[in-house]
CSV table of C-alpha atoms in Angstrom, one decimal:
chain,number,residue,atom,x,y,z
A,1,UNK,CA,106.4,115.1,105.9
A,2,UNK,CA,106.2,112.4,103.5
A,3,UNK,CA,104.0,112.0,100.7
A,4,UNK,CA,103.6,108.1,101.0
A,5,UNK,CA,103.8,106.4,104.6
A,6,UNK,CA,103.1,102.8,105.2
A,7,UNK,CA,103.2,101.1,108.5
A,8,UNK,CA,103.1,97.3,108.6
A,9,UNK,CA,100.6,97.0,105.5
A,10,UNK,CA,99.5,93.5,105.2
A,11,UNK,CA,96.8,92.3,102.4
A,12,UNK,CA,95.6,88.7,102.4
A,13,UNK,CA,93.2,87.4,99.9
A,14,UNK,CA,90.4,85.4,101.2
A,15,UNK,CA,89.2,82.1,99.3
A,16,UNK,CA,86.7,80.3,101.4
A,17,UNK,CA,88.2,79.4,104.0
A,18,UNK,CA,91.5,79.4,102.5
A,19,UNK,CA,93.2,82.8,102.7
A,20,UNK,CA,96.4,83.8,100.9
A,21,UNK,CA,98.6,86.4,102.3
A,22,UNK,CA,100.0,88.6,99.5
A,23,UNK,CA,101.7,91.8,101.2
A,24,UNK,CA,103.5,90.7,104.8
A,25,UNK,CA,104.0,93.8,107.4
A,26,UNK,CA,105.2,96.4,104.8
A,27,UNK,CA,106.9,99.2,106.1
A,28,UNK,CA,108.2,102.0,104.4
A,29,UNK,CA,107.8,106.0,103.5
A,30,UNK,CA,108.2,107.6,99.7
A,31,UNK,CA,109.5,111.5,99.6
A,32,UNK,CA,107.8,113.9,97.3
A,33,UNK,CA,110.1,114.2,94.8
A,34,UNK,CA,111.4,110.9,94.9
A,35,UNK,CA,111.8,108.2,92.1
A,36,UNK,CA,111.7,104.5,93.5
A,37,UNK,CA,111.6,101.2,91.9
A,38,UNK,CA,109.8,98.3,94.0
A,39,UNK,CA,111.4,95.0,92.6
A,40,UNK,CA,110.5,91.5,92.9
A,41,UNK,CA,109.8,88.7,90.9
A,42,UNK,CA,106.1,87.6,89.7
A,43,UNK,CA,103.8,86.7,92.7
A,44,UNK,CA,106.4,88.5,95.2
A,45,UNK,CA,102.9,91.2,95.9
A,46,UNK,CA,104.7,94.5,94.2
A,47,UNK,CA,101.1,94.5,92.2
A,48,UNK,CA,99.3,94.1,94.8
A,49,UNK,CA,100.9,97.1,96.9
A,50,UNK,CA,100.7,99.0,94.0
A,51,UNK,CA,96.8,99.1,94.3
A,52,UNK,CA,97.2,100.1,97.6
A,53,UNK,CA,99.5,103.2,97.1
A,54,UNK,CA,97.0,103.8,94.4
A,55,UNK,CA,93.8,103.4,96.4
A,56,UNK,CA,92.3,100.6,94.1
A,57,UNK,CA,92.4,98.1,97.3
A,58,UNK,CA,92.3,98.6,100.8
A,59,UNK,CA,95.0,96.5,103.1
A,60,UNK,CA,93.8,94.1,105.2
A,61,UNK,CA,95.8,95.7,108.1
A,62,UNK,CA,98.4,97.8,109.3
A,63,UNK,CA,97.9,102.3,108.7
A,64,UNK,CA,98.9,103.8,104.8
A,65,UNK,CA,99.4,107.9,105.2
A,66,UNK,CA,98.4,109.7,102.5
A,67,UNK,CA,99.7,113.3,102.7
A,68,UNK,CA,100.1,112.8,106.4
A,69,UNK,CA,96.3,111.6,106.1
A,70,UNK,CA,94.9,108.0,106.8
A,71,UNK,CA,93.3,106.5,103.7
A,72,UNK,CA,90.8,105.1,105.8
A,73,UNK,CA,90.3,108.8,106.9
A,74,UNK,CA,89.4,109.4,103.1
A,75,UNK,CA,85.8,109.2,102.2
A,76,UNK,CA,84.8,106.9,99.0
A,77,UNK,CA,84.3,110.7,97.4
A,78,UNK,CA,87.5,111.4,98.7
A,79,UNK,CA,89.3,108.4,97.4
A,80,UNK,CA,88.1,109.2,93.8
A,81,UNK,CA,89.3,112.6,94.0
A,82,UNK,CA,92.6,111.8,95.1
A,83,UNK,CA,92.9,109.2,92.4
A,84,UNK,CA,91.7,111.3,89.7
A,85,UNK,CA,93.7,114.4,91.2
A,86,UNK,CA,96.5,113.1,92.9
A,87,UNK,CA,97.7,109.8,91.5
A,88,UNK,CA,98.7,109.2,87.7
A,89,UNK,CA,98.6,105.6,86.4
A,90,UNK,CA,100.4,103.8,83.5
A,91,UNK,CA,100.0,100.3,83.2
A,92,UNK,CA,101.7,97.2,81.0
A,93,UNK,CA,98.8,96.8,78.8
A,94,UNK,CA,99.1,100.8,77.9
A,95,UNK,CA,95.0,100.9,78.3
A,96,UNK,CA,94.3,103.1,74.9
A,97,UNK,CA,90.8,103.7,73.2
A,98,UNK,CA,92.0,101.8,70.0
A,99,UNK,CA,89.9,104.4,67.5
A,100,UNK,CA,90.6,107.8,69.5
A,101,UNK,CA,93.1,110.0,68.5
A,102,UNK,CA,96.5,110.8,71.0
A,103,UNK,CA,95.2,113.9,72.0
A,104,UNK,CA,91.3,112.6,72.6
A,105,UNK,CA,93.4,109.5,75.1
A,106,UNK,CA,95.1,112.3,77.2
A,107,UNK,CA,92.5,114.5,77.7
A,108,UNK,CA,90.3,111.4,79.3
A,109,UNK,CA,91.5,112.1,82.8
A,110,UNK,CA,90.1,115.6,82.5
A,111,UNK,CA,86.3,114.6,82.0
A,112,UNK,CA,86.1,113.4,86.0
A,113,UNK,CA,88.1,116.6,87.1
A,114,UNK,CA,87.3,120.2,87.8
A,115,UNK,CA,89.2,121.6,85.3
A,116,UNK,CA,87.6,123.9,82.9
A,117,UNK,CA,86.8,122.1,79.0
A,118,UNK,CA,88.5,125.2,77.7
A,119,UNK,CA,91.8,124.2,78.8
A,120,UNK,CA,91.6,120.6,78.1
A,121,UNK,CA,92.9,121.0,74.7
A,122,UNK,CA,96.1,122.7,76.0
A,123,UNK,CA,97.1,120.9,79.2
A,124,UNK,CA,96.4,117.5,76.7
A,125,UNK,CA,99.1,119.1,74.7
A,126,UNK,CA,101.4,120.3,77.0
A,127,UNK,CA,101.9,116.7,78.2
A,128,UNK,CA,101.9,115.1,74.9
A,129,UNK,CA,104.7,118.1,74.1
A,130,UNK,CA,106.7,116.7,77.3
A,131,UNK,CA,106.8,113.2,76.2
A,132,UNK,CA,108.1,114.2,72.9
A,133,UNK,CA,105.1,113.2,70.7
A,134,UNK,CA,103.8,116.0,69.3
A,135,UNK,CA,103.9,114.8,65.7
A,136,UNK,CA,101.8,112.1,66.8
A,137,UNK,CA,99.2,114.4,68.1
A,138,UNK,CA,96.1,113.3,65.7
A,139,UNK,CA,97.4,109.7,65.5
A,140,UNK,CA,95.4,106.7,66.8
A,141,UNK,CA,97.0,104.0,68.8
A,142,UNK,CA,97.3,101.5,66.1
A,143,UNK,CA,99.9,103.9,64.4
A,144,UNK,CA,102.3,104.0,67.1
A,145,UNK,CA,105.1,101.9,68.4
A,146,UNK,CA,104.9,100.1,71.4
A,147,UNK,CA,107.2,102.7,72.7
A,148,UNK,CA,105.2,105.2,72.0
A,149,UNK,CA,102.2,104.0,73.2
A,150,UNK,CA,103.4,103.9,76.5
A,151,UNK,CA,104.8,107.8,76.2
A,152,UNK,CA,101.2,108.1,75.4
A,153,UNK,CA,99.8,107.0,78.8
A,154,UNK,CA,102.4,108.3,80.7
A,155,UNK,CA,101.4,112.0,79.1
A,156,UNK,CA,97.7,110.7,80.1
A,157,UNK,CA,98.6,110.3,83.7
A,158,UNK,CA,100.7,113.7,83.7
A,159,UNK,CA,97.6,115.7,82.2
A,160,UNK,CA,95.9,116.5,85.5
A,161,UNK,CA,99.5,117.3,87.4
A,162,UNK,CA,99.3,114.6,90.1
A,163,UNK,CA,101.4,114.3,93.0
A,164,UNK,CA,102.8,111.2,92.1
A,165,UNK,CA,102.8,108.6,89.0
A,166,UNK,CA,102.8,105.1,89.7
A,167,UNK,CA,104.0,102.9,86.6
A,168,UNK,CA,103.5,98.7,86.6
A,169,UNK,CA,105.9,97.0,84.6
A,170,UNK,CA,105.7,99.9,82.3
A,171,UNK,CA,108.5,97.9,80.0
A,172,UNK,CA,107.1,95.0,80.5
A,173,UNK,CA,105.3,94.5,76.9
A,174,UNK,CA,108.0,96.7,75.0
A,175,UNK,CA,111.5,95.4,73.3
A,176,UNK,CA,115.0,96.9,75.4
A,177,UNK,CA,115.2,100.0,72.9
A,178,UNK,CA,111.8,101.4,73.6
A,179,UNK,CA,111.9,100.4,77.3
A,180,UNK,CA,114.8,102.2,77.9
A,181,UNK,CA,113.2,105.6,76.4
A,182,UNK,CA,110.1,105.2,78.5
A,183,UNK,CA,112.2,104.5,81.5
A,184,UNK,CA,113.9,107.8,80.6
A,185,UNK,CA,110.8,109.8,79.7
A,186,UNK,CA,109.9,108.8,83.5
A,187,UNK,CA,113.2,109.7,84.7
A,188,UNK,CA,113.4,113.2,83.1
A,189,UNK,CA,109.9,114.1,84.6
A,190,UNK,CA,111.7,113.3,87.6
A,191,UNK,CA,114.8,115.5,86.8
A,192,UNK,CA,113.6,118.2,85.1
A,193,UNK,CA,110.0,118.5,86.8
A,194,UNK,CA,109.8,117.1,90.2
A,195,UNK,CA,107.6,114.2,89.7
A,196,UNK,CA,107.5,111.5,92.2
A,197,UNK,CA,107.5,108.6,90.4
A,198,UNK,CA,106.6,104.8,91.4
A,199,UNK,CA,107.7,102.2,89.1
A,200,UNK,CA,106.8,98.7,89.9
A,201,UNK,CA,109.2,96.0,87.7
A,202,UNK,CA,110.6,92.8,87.6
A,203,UNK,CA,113.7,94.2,85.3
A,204,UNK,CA,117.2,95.5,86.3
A,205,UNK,CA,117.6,97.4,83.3
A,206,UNK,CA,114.2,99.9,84.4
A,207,UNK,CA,115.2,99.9,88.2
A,208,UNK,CA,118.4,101.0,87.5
A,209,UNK,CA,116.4,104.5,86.3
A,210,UNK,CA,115.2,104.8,89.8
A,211,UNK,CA,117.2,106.6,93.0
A,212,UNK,CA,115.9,104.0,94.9
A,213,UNK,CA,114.9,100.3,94.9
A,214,UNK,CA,112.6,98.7,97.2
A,215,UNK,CA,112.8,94.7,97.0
A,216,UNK,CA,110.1,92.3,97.4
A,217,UNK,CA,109.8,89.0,97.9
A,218,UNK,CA,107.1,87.2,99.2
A,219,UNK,CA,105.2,89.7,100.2
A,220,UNK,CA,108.0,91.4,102.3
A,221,UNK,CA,110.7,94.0,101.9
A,222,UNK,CA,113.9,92.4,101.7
A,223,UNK,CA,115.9,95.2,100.9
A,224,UNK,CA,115.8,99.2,100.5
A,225,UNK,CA,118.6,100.7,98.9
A,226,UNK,CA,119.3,103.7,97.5
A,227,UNK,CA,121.0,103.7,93.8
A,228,UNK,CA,124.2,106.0,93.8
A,229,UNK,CA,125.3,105.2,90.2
A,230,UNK,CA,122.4,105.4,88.4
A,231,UNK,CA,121.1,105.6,84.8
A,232,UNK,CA,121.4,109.0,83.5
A,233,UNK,CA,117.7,110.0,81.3
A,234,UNK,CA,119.7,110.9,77.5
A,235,UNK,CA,120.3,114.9,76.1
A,236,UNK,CA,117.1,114.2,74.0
A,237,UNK,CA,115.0,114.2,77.4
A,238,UNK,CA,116.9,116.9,79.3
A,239,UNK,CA,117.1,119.6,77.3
């Protein structure tokens, strides 16, 4: 059973009476345990599916499967659980409280779940300790590297052990050095602990991280391949 199914997804934005199709009869199904790249170039619509594997839009037509479950099955209750629960998000802009410490960032996601407040404190660290940044624990944002930053949200969207993370243009702000190790902090979560992992990118260099890459272009899927030589995450992230 697949975690993610889509069946001729379409989204069109509506302006008026002028309406602007942005996802075209998207079909496609993601594996648990699976680590794709969906590629395209700016205004191809990878955003805008992205929103819709992450339930922060609805499609304008065609059937998205959920854990073998409709989302329009999903109650708006429902929706936020599974968001909260099930998805992860790490974004381009890295989305940090500028005066809260590392650890008070990661624990956010825990406030809106039903996780105990006792164990905030050590699942916060647990996923700061996976993304190597433990020294940086009591930091604020403003002391950490771009790269760094965006091992911070990554350990932010791991905290509540969701089913899958979704990641736009997660290297998108960042120089090639510090892109690369985020690409391979998302790759050994993959490797080393299962994580299904979504990356949406306009960059080579970060889809070739992924086992697969999904390409977009106006609005449609205009090639799914998988990646049989791909970049290998470094020792510093296996081990």
């Amino acid at each position: 059973m697949p975690l993610i199914e889509l069946k001729n997804i379409q989204k069109v934005f509506r302006n008026d009476d002028v309406e602007t199709p942005a996802v075209r009869d998207i079909s496609f199904t993601i594996e648990k345990g699976e680590i794709v790249a969906i590629m395209g170039p700016s205004g191809s619509g990878k955003s805008t599916l992205l929103h819709i594997l992450g339930f922060l839009d609805v499609p304008s037509g065609g059937e998205y499967y959920f854990r073998n479950k409709l989302i329009t099955d999903y109650s708006p209750t429902e929706q936020a659980r599974v968001r909260n629960k099930e998805m992860g998000f790490v974004f381009q802009s890295f989305n940090l409280l500028p005066r809260t410490s590392i650890l008070e960032n990661v624990k956010l996601p825990l406030l809106y779940s039903d996780v105990k407040e006792s164990r905030w404190n050590e699942l916060a660290r647990q996923a700061i300790t996976t993304v190597g940044l433990t020294h940086r624990i009591q930091h604020v944002p403003s002391q950490l590297s771009g790269g760094e930053k965006q091992r911070v949200a990554i350990a932010r969207a791991l905290v509540n052990a969701p089913a899958v993370i979704f990641a736009d243009e997660p290297t998108g702000n960042l120089d090639s050095a510090s892109g690369k190790m985020v690409m391979e902090t998302l790759q050994n979560l993959n490797e080393k602990f299962g994580h299904t992992i979504v990356v949406i990118t306009h960059e080579t260099y970060t889809a070739e991280h992924a086992g697969r890459i999904i390409r977009i272009h106006d609005g449609r899927v205009v090639g799914d391949q998988r990646v049989e030589k791909r970049l290998r995450a470094s020792e510093q992230f296996r081990k």
